[in-house]
PDB file of C-alpha atoms in Angstrom:
ATOM      1  CA  UNK A   1      16.813 -14.453-123.716  1.00 65.00           C
ATOM      2  CA  UNK A   2      16.485 -11.535-126.139  1.00 68.00           C
ATOM      3  CA  UNK A   3      19.670 -10.252-127.751  1.00 69.00           C
ATOM      4  CA  UNK A   4      20.199  -6.502-128.179  1.00 65.00           C
ATOM      5  CA  UNK A   5      19.059  -5.197-131.567  1.00 63.00           C
ATOM      6  CA  UNK A   6      21.459  -6.035-134.395  1.00 59.00           C
ATOM      7  CA  UNK A   7      22.780  -3.165-136.533  1.00 50.00           C
ATOM      8  CA  UNK A   8      20.635  -2.323-139.537  1.00 50.00           C
ATOM      9  CA  UNK A   9      21.445  -0.272-142.650  1.00 44.00           C
ATOM     10  CA  UNK A  10      21.404   3.483-142.211  1.00 41.00           C
ATOM     11  CA  UNK A  11      17.878   4.844-142.212  1.00 44.00           C
ATOM     12  CA  UNK A  12      16.270   1.490-141.436  1.00 48.00           C
ATOM     13  CA  UNK A  13      13.344   1.808-139.060  1.00 78.00           C
ATOM     14  CA  UNK A  14      13.329  -1.786-137.813  1.00 90.00           C
ATOM     15  CA  UNK A  15      15.182  -3.799-135.180  1.00 95.00           C
ATOM     16  CA  UNK A  16      16.333  -7.420-135.361  1.00 96.00           C
ATOM     17  CA  UNK A  17      16.616  -9.666-132.316  1.00 94.00           C
ATOM     18  CA  UNK A  18      17.518 -13.286-131.657  1.00 96.00           C
ATOM     19  CA  UNK A  19      14.975 -14.585-129.149  1.00 97.00           C
ATOM     20  CA  UNK A  20      15.611 -17.892-127.368  1.00 96.00           C
ATOM     21  CA  UNK A  21      12.417 -19.868-126.638  1.00 95.00           C
ATOM     22  CA  UNK A  22      12.078 -23.565-125.884  1.00 90.00           C
ATOM     23  CA  UNK A  23      15.763 -24.115-126.545  1.00 90.00           C
ATOM     24  CA  UNK A  24      15.502 -22.699-130.065  1.00 91.00           C
ATOM     25  CA  UNK A  25      16.475 -19.297-131.393  1.00 95.00           C
ATOM     26  CA  UNK A  26      14.058 -17.342-133.581  1.00 97.00           C
ATOM     27  CA  UNK A  27      14.931 -14.284-135.630  1.00 97.00           C
ATOM     28  CA  UNK A  28      12.455 -11.551-134.687  1.00 98.00           C
ATOM     29  CA  UNK A  29      12.061  -8.317-136.638  1.00 98.00           C
ATOM     30  CA  UNK A  30      10.289  -5.382-135.009  1.00 98.00           C
ATOM     31  CA  UNK A  31       9.305  -2.014-136.428  1.00 97.00           C
ATOM     32  CA  UNK A  32       8.586   0.133-133.370  1.00 96.00           C
ATOM     33  CA  UNK A  33       5.745   2.627-133.626  1.00 95.00           C
ATOM     34  CA  UNK A  34       6.843   6.147-134.425  1.00 92.00           C
ATOM     35  CA  UNK A  35       5.311   9.594-134.356  1.00 85.00           C
ATOM     36  CA  UNK A  36       2.689  11.020-132.022  1.00 83.00           C
ATOM     37  CA  UNK A  37      -0.163   8.863-130.756  1.00 82.00           C
ATOM     38  CA  UNK A  38       1.583   5.511-131.023  1.00 88.00           C
ATOM     39  CA  UNK A  39      -0.851   2.636-130.491  1.00 92.00           C
ATOM     40  CA  UNK A  40      -0.698   0.489-127.388  1.00 91.00           C
ATOM     41  CA  UNK A  41      -1.441  -2.828-129.127  1.00 97.00           C
ATOM     42  CA  UNK A  42       1.243  -4.126-131.518  1.00 98.00           C
ATOM     43  CA  UNK A  43       0.520  -6.176-134.637  1.00 98.00           C
ATOM     44  CA  UNK A  44       2.121  -9.625-134.872  1.00 98.00           C
ATOM     45  CA  UNK A  45       2.594 -10.958-138.409  1.00 98.00           C
ATOM     46  CA  UNK A  46       2.786 -14.708-139.117  1.00 98.00           C
ATOM     47  CA  UNK A  47       4.204 -15.365-142.577  1.00 96.00           C
ATOM     48  CA  UNK A  48       3.561 -17.998-145.238  1.00 95.00           C
ATOM     49  CA  UNK A  49       5.588 -21.140-145.871  1.00 94.00           C
ATOM     50  CA  UNK A  50       9.199 -21.238-147.001  1.00 91.00           C
ATOM     51  CA  UNK A  51      10.054 -17.535-147.121  1.00 88.00           C
ATOM     52  CA  UNK A  52      11.767 -15.265-144.612  1.00 91.00           C
ATOM     53  CA  UNK A  53       9.619 -12.632-143.003  1.00 94.00           C
ATOM     54  CA  UNK A  54      11.302 -10.017-145.211  1.00 94.00           C
ATOM     55  CA  UNK A  55       8.793 -10.839-147.959  1.00 94.00           C
ATOM     56  CA  UNK A  56       6.266  -8.970-145.816  1.00 96.00           C
ATOM     57  CA  UNK A  57       8.268  -5.728-146.118  1.00 96.00           C
ATOM     58  CA  UNK A  58       5.860  -4.185-148.672  1.00 96.00           C
ATOM     59  CA  UNK A  59       2.881  -4.725-146.362  1.00 98.00           C
ATOM     60  CA  UNK A  60       4.754  -3.429-143.310  1.00 98.00           C
ATOM     61  CA  UNK A  61       5.799  -0.311-145.182  1.00 97.00           C
ATOM     62  CA  UNK A  62       2.177   0.319-146.200  1.00 98.00           C
ATOM     63  CA  UNK A  63       0.886   0.064-142.620  1.00 98.00           C
ATOM     64  CA  UNK A  64       0.690   3.286-140.553  1.00 97.00           C
ATOM     65  CA  UNK A  65       3.890   4.327-138.785  1.00 96.00           C
ATOM     66  CA  UNK A  66       2.109   4.607-135.437  1.00 96.00           C
ATOM     67  CA  UNK A  67       1.630   0.825-135.416  1.00 97.00           C
ATOM     68  CA  UNK A  68       4.224  -1.384-133.707  1.00 98.00           C
ATOM     69  CA  UNK A  69       4.788  -4.383-136.047  1.00 98.00           C
ATOM     70  CA  UNK A  70       6.440  -7.636-134.908  1.00 98.00           C
ATOM     71  CA  UNK A  71       7.306 -10.605-137.139  1.00 98.00           C
ATOM     72  CA  UNK A  72       9.590 -13.634-137.036  1.00 98.00           C
ATOM     73  CA  UNK A  73      11.207 -16.418-139.046  1.00 96.00           C
ATOM     74  CA  UNK A  74       9.978 -19.944-138.169  1.00 95.00           C
ATOM     75  CA  UNK A  75      12.659 -22.552-137.356  1.00 95.00           C
ATOM     76  CA  UNK A  76      14.866 -23.275-140.350  1.00 94.00           C
ATOM     77  CA  UNK A  77      13.606 -20.296-142.366  1.00 93.00           C
ATOM     78  CA  UNK A  78      15.466 -17.050-143.032  1.00 92.00           C
ATOM     79  CA  UNK A  79      17.579 -16.094-140.023  1.00 94.00           C
ATOM     80  CA  UNK A  80      16.231 -18.743-137.636  1.00 95.00           C
ATOM     81  CA  UNK A  81      18.507 -21.802-137.249  1.00 94.00           C
ATOM     82  CA  UNK A  82      17.249 -25.139-138.550  1.00 92.00           C
ATOM     83  CA  UNK A  83      16.045 -27.433-135.750  1.00 89.00           C
ATOM     84  CA  UNK A  84      17.116 -31.051-135.491  1.00 89.00           C
ATOM     85  CA  UNK A  85      13.580 -32.339-135.123  1.00 91.00           C
ATOM     86  CA  UNK A  86      10.196 -31.420-136.682  1.00 94.00           C
ATOM     87  CA  UNK A  87       7.604 -29.527-134.660  1.00 95.00           C
ATOM     88  CA  UNK A  88       3.823 -29.194-134.589  1.00 96.00           C
ATOM     89  CA  UNK A  89       1.730 -26.082-135.099  1.00 97.00           C
ATOM     90  CA  UNK A  90       0.507 -26.172-131.490  1.00 96.00           C
ATOM     91  CA  UNK A  91       4.146 -26.170-130.334  1.00 96.00           C
ATOM     92  CA  UNK A  92       4.878 -23.208-132.575  1.00 97.00           C
ATOM     93  CA  UNK A  93       1.919 -21.236-131.209  1.00 97.00           C
ATOM     94  CA  UNK A  94       3.194 -21.786-127.681  1.00 97.00           C
ATOM     95  CA  UNK A  95       6.649 -20.524-128.659  1.00 97.00           C
ATOM     96  CA  UNK A  96       5.200 -17.463-130.365  1.00 97.00           C
ATOM     97  CA  UNK A  97       3.397 -16.659-127.118  1.00 97.00           C
ATOM     98  CA  UNK A  98       6.751 -16.896-125.333  1.00 97.00           C
ATOM     99  CA  UNK A  99       8.304 -14.534-127.876  1.00 97.00           C
ATOM    100  CA  UNK A 100       5.636 -11.945-127.076  1.00 97.00           C
ATOM    101  CA  UNK A 101       6.271 -12.391-123.364  1.00 97.00           C
ATOM    102  CA  UNK A 102      10.008 -11.865-123.786  1.00 96.00           C
ATOM    103  CA  UNK A 103       9.327  -8.720-125.799  1.00 97.00           C
ATOM    104  CA  UNK A 104       7.121  -7.412-122.988  1.00 96.00           C
ATOM    105  CA  UNK A 105       3.888  -7.747-125.001  1.00 97.00           C
ATOM    106  CA  UNK A 106       0.854  -9.054-123.091  1.00 96.00           C
ATOM    107  CA  UNK A 107      -1.717  -8.650-125.884  1.00 98.00           C
ATOM    108  CA  UNK A 108      -1.359  -8.258-129.647  1.00 98.00           C
ATOM    109  CA  UNK A 109      -3.397  -8.075-132.792  1.00 98.00           C
ATOM    110  CA  UNK A 110      -2.393 -11.008-135.007  1.00 98.00           C
ATOM    111  CA  UNK A 111      -2.302 -11.230-138.796  1.00 98.00           C
ATOM    112  CA  UNK A 112      -1.660 -14.637-140.346  1.00 98.00           C
ATOM    113  CA  UNK A 113      -0.912 -15.033-144.061  1.00 98.00           C
ATOM    114  CA  UNK A 114      -1.286 -18.448-145.761  1.00 98.00           C
ATOM    115  CA  UNK A 115       0.601 -20.989-143.554  1.00 98.00           C
ATOM    116  CA  UNK A 116       0.865 -18.238-140.975  1.00 98.00           C
ATOM    117  CA  UNK A 117      -2.922 -17.921-141.006  1.00 98.00           C
ATOM    118  CA  UNK A 118      -3.195 -21.430-139.627  1.00 98.00           C
ATOM    119  CA  UNK A 119      -0.610 -20.606-136.972  1.00 98.00           C
ATOM    120  CA  UNK A 120      -2.595 -17.462-136.134  1.00 98.00           C
ATOM    121  CA  UNK A 121      -5.761 -19.555-135.711  1.00 98.00           C
ATOM    122  CA  UNK A 122      -3.943 -21.910-133.335  1.00 98.00           C
ATOM    123  CA  UNK A 123      -2.643 -18.923-131.395  1.00 98.00           C
ATOM    124  CA  UNK A 124      -6.169 -17.476-131.115  1.00 98.00           C
ATOM    125  CA  UNK A 125      -7.449 -20.880-129.955  1.00 98.00           C
ATOM    126  CA  UNK A 126      -4.779 -21.812-127.412  1.00 97.00           C
ATOM    127  CA  UNK A 127      -3.663 -18.308-126.348  1.00 96.00           C
ATOM    128  CA  UNK A 128      -6.926 -16.445-126.748  1.00 94.00           C
ATOM    129  CA  UNK A 129      -6.180 -13.919-123.991  1.00 95.00           C
ATOM    130  CA  UNK A 130      -3.105 -12.806-125.915  1.00 97.00           C
ATOM    131  CA  UNK A 131      -5.039 -12.029-129.133  1.00 98.00           C
ATOM    132  CA  UNK A 132      -7.145  -8.858-129.288  1.00 98.00           C
ATOM    133  CA  UNK A 133      -8.045  -8.918-133.004  1.00 98.00           C
ATOM    134  CA  UNK A 134      -7.329 -11.496-135.680  1.00 98.00           C
ATOM    135  CA  UNK A 135      -6.721 -11.092-139.427  1.00 99.00           C
ATOM    136  CA  UNK A 136      -6.666 -14.258-141.557  1.00 98.00           C
ATOM    137  CA  UNK A 137      -5.384 -13.666-145.087  1.00 98.00           C
ATOM    138  CA  UNK A 138      -5.294 -16.227-147.929  1.00 98.00           C
ATOM    139  CA  UNK A 139      -5.609 -19.144-145.535  1.00 98.00           C
ATOM    140  CA  UNK A 140      -7.816 -22.075-144.546  1.00 98.00           C
ATOM    141  CA  UNK A 141      -8.669 -24.376-141.647  1.00 98.00           C
ATOM    142  CA  UNK A 142      -6.024 -27.052-142.264  1.00 97.00           C
ATOM    143  CA  UNK A 143      -6.683 -30.744-142.914  1.00 96.00           C
ATOM    144  CA  UNK A 144     -10.425 -30.260-143.376  1.00 96.00           C
ATOM    145  CA  UNK A 145     -10.122 -27.357-145.805  1.00 97.00           C
ATOM    146  CA  UNK A 146     -11.256 -27.309-149.425  1.00 97.00           C
ATOM    147  CA  UNK A 147      -8.053 -28.443-151.160  1.00 97.00           C
ATOM    148  CA  UNK A 148      -6.263 -26.950-154.103  1.00 97.00           C
ATOM    149  CA  UNK A 149      -6.137 -28.913-157.354  1.00 96.00           C
ATOM    150  CA  UNK A 150      -3.709 -31.868-157.561  1.00 96.00           C
ATOM    151  CA  UNK A 151      -1.562 -29.881-159.981  1.00 94.00           C
ATOM    152  CA  UNK A 152      -1.165 -27.041-157.483  1.00 96.00           C
ATOM    153  CA  UNK A 153      -0.562 -29.421-154.571  1.00 95.00           C
ATOM    154  CA  UNK A 154       2.235 -31.138-156.477  1.00 93.00           C
ATOM    155  CA  UNK A 155       4.087 -27.815-156.719  1.00 93.00           C
ATOM    156  CA  UNK A 156       3.586 -27.073-153.024  1.00 92.00           C
ATOM    157  CA  UNK A 157       5.367 -30.249-151.946  1.00 90.00           C
ATOM    158  CA  UNK A 158       8.703 -28.801-153.099  1.00 88.00           C
ATOM    159  CA  UNK A 159      10.586 -25.685-151.924  1.00 89.00           C
ATOM    160  CA  UNK A 160      11.949 -25.154-155.456  1.00 88.00           C
ATOM    161  CA  UNK A 161       9.798 -22.051-155.984  1.00 89.00           C
ATOM    162  CA  UNK A 162      11.771 -20.361-153.188  1.00 85.00           C
ATOM    163  CA  UNK A 163      15.130 -21.320-154.712  1.00 84.00           C
ATOM    164  CA  UNK A 164      14.790 -21.029-158.492  1.00 87.00           C
ATOM    165  CA  UNK A 165      13.525 -17.711-159.939  1.00 87.00           C
ATOM    166  CA  UNK A 166      12.946 -19.225-163.396  1.00 90.00           C
ATOM    167  CA  UNK A 167      10.865 -22.024-161.912  1.00 92.00           C
ATOM    168  CA  UNK A 168       8.637 -19.758-159.849  1.00 91.00           C
ATOM    169  CA  UNK A 169       8.033 -17.542-162.878  1.00 91.00           C
ATOM    170  CA  UNK A 170       6.889 -20.637-164.786  1.00 93.00           C
ATOM    171  CA  UNK A 171       4.462 -21.880-162.133  1.00 95.00           C
ATOM    172  CA  UNK A 172       3.275 -18.502-160.775  1.00 95.00           C
ATOM    173  CA  UNK A 173       0.103 -18.162-162.910  1.00 96.00           C
ATOM    174  CA  UNK A 174      -1.269 -21.607-162.012  1.00 95.00           C
ATOM    175  CA  UNK A 175      -0.088 -21.439-158.390  1.00 96.00           C
ATOM    176  CA  UNK A 176      -0.856 -17.894-157.266  1.00 97.00           C
ATOM    177  CA  UNK A 177      -3.390 -16.527-159.755  1.00 98.00           C
ATOM    178  CA  UNK A 178      -4.428 -12.887-159.567  1.00 97.00           C
ATOM    179  CA  UNK A 179      -1.976 -10.280-160.852  1.00 96.00           C
ATOM    180  CA  UNK A 180       0.659 -12.960-161.469  1.00 97.00           C
ATOM    181  CA  UNK A 181      -1.401 -14.412-164.316  1.00 96.00           C
ATOM    182  CA  UNK A 182      -0.499 -11.266-166.235  1.00 95.00           C
ATOM    183  CA  UNK A 183       2.945 -10.618-164.728  1.00 95.00           C
ATOM    184  CA  UNK A 184       4.466 -13.933-163.609  1.00 94.00           C
ATOM    185  CA  UNK A 185       7.923 -12.360-163.642  1.00 93.00           C
ATOM    186  CA  UNK A 186       7.068 -10.515-160.415  1.00 94.00           C
ATOM    187  CA  UNK A 187       6.730 -13.727-158.408  1.00 92.00           C
ATOM    188  CA  UNK A 188      10.456 -14.324-157.891  1.00 88.00           C
ATOM    189  CA  UNK A 189      10.909 -10.718-156.786  1.00 87.00           C
ATOM    190  CA  UNK A 190       8.118 -10.721-154.216  1.00 89.00           C
ATOM    191  CA  UNK A 191       9.119 -14.127-152.784  1.00 87.00           C
ATOM    192  CA  UNK A 192      12.835 -13.453-152.710  1.00 80.00           C
ATOM    193  CA  UNK A 193      13.413 -16.597-154.780  1.00 67.00           C
ATOM    194  CA  UNK A 194      17.051 -17.456-155.275  1.00 55.00           C
ATOM    195  CA  UNK A 195      18.177 -15.565-152.166  1.00 60.00           C
ATOM    196  CA  UNK A 196      18.342 -18.813-150.168  1.00 53.00           C
ATOM    197  CA  UNK A 197      20.302 -21.742-151.553  1.00 48.00           C
ATOM    198  CA  UNK A 198      21.051 -23.629-148.337  1.00 49.00           C
ATOM    199  CA  UNK A 199      19.249 -26.654-146.860  1.00 57.00           C
ATOM    200  CA  UNK A 200      15.475 -26.377-147.044  1.00 82.00           C
ATOM    201  CA  UNK A 201      14.680 -28.712-144.156  1.00 90.00           C
ATOM    202  CA  UNK A 202      12.835 -25.792-142.575  1.00 92.00           C
ATOM    203  CA  UNK A 203      10.320 -25.838-145.465  1.00 94.00           C
ATOM    204  CA  UNK A 204       9.571 -29.520-144.961  1.00 94.00           C
ATOM    205  CA  UNK A 205       9.271 -28.986-141.213  1.00 95.00           C
ATOM    206  CA  UNK A 206       6.655 -26.306-141.874  1.00 96.00           C
ATOM    207  CA  UNK A 207       4.722 -28.802-143.995  1.00 95.00           C
ATOM    208  CA  UNK A 208       5.060 -31.437-141.265  1.00 96.00           C
ATOM    209  CA  UNK A 209       3.791 -28.971-138.644  1.00 97.00           C
ATOM    210  CA  UNK A 210       0.371 -29.084-140.328  1.00 96.00           C
ATOM    211  CA  UNK A 211       0.150 -32.876-140.177  1.00 95.00           C
ATOM    212  CA  UNK A 212      -3.282 -33.807-138.835  1.00 95.00           C
ATOM    213  CA  UNK A 213      -3.984 -30.215-137.793  1.00 98.00           C
ATOM    214  CA  UNK A 214      -7.362 -28.598-138.379  1.00 98.00           C
ATOM    215  CA  UNK A 215      -9.150 -25.733-136.683  1.00 98.00           C
ATOM    216  CA  UNK A 216     -12.659 -26.689-137.859  1.00 98.00           C
ATOM    217  CA  UNK A 217     -14.042 -28.138-134.571  1.00 98.00           C
ATOM    218  CA  UNK A 218     -12.407 -25.362-132.533  1.00 98.00           C
ATOM    219  CA  UNK A 219     -13.273 -22.316-134.650  1.00 98.00           C
ATOM    220  CA  UNK A 220     -16.225 -21.415-132.337  1.00 98.00           C
ATOM    221  CA  UNK A 221     -13.734 -21.031-129.474  1.00 98.00           C
ATOM    222  CA  UNK A 222     -12.043 -18.095-131.210  1.00 98.00           C
ATOM    223  CA  UNK A 223     -13.356 -15.035-129.385  1.00 97.00           C
ATOM    224  CA  UNK A 224     -11.324 -12.330-131.135  1.00 98.00           C
ATOM    225  CA  UNK A 225     -12.973 -10.071-133.694  1.00 98.00           C
ATOM    226  CA  UNK A 226     -11.763 -11.535-136.987  1.00 98.00           C
ATOM    227  CA  UNK A 227     -11.245 -10.161-140.488  1.00 98.00           C
ATOM    228  CA  UNK A 228     -10.941 -12.823-143.206  1.00 98.00           C
ATOM    229  CA  UNK A 229      -9.258 -11.664-146.424  1.00 98.00           C
ATOM    230  CA  UNK A 230      -9.847 -13.932-149.421  1.00 98.00           C
ATOM    231  CA  UNK A 231      -9.080 -13.687-153.128  1.00 98.00           C
ATOM    232  CA  UNK A 232     -11.549 -14.893-155.736  1.00 98.00           C
ATOM    233  CA  UNK A 233      -8.646 -16.064-157.954  1.00 98.00           C
ATOM    234  CA  UNK A 234      -6.482 -17.922-155.408  1.00 98.00           C
ATOM    235  CA  UNK A 235      -5.622 -21.424-156.720  1.00 98.00           C
ATOM    236  CA  UNK A 236      -3.779 -22.334-153.501  1.00 97.00           C
ATOM    237  CA  UNK A 237      -6.640 -21.473-151.147  1.00 98.00           C
ATOM    238  CA  UNK A 238     -10.024 -21.891-152.909  1.00 97.00           C
ATOM    239  CA  UNK A 239     -12.507 -19.175-151.946  1.00 95.00           C
ATOM    240  CA  UNK A 240     -14.826 -21.568-150.123  1.00 97.00           C
ATOM    241  CA  UNK A 241     -12.329 -21.827-147.272  1.00 98.00           C
ATOM    242  CA  UNK A 242     -13.117 -18.253-146.229  1.00 98.00           C
ATOM    243  CA  UNK A 243     -16.756 -19.269-145.869  1.00 98.00           C
ATOM    244  CA  UNK A 244     -15.778 -22.196-143.632  1.00 98.00           C
ATOM    245  CA  UNK A 245     -13.774 -19.870-141.405  1.00 98.00           C
ATOM    246  CA  UNK A 246     -16.514 -17.256-141.254  1.00 98.00           C
ATOM    247  CA  UNK A 247     -19.195 -19.797-140.362  1.00 98.00           C
ATOM    248  CA  UNK A 248     -17.072 -21.148-137.529  1.00 98.00           C
ATOM    249  CA  UNK A 249     -15.782 -17.869-136.061  1.00 98.00           C
ATOM    250  CA  UNK A 250     -18.766 -16.037-134.615  1.00 97.00           C
ATOM    251  CA  UNK A 251     -17.318 -12.517-134.578  1.00 98.00           C
ATOM    252  CA  UNK A 252     -15.956 -12.480-138.107  1.00 98.00           C
ATOM    253  CA  UNK A 253     -16.483 -10.931-141.512  1.00 98.00           C
ATOM    254  CA  UNK A 254     -15.044 -11.588-144.962  1.00 98.00           C
ATOM    255  CA  UNK A 255     -13.302  -9.053-147.157  1.00 98.00           C
ATOM    256  CA  UNK A 256     -13.179 -10.482-150.682  1.00 98.00           C
ATOM    257  CA  UNK A 257     -11.012  -9.137-153.481  1.00 98.00           C
ATOM    258  CA  UNK A 258     -10.720 -10.218-157.133  1.00 98.00           C
ATOM    259  CA  UNK A 259      -7.012 -11.074-156.910  1.00 98.00           C
ATOM    260  CA  UNK A 260      -4.889 -14.079-156.054  1.00 98.00           C
ATOM    261  CA  UNK A 261      -2.731 -15.512-153.312  1.00 98.00           C
ATOM    262  CA  UNK A 262       0.054 -12.911-153.358  1.00 97.00           C
ATOM    263  CA  UNK A 263      -1.863  -9.770-154.271  1.00 97.00           C
ATOM    264  CA  UNK A 264      -1.540  -8.473-150.706  1.00 97.00           C
ATOM    265  CA  UNK A 265       2.227  -8.304-151.248  1.00 96.00           C
ATOM    266  CA  UNK A 266       2.108  -7.126-154.865  1.00 96.00           C
ATOM    267  CA  UNK A 267      -0.279  -4.226-154.184  1.00 97.00           C
ATOM    268  CA  UNK A 268      -0.250  -3.777-150.399  1.00 98.00           C
ATOM    269  CA  UNK A 269      -1.758  -0.295-149.995  1.00 98.00           C
ATOM    270  CA  UNK A 270      -5.468  -1.192-150.303  1.00 98.00           C
ATOM    271  CA  UNK A 271      -4.983  -4.226-148.058  1.00 98.00           C
ATOM    272  CA  UNK A 272      -3.097  -2.197-145.461  1.00 98.00           C
ATOM    273  CA  UNK A 273      -5.920   0.357-145.457  1.00 98.00           C
ATOM    274  CA  UNK A 274      -8.546  -2.374-144.930  1.00 98.00           C
ATOM    275  CA  UNK A 275      -6.500  -3.962-142.146  1.00 98.00           C
ATOM    276  CA  UNK A 276      -5.973  -0.596-140.462  1.00 98.00           C
ATOM    277  CA  UNK A 277      -9.706   0.184-140.583  1.00 98.00           C
ATOM    278  CA  UNK A 278     -10.425  -3.143-138.951  1.00 98.00           C
ATOM    279  CA  UNK A 279      -7.812  -2.732-136.223  1.00 98.00           C
ATOM    280  CA  UNK A 280      -8.994   0.753-135.307  1.00 96.00           C
ATOM    281  CA  UNK A 281     -12.729   0.110-135.575  1.00 91.00           C
TER     282      UNK A 281
END
């Protein structure tokens, strides 16, 4: 079931739907293509851990208007109700495929950011006919990835950075690197920290979804042309993980940048241009 679009503020160019899949409702946000020459293949965005898909607004706004952009909140995050039980990444990929079906989309380009990059890999592995092109940004191959430092991992085990603006400002340089080493005060703004004060079971369920998951042995089965975006100053996802992905995915290339984990959201225009070149090449 797909509900009719919910009302949005005047001038908003996006639609919100509640889509029922597998007995669970997911909030789906869609920016339909506009203007002449709208593209046939939409872009599906899979977001990082703990934050509603609204944090991707800067990137969506920087992408061309003739591109249909679809994104969603995972269970228990943003506008998607919290489930009673945890789920696995393979389950989530199946449900995302059902979302596309209910929206009338047979094939999509898929961009996965951070946690969403792992979901995007699973989608390209288990639903390969649904994925035309794949963009993996600031992400790794799961359990067999090159890990972050223990200090960074200790911060990631808690959703506090999504709830407490002062806390995220304090940990931003060591956690995200890049531009936030110089301007840590921007972290709370870009993540929407403090906007959600309710139960954070959804965050822990996202962590649990990665339990035992790795794409390493299955990377050669990804047939989609793949762009891997990696920052040289990303404490959360060390740069060597991009090399692992590129060696496993045959039709892939790496786009490296000097920034950190969140630079794609802090300065989205150059990233949007690179993504658009890849999608239209």
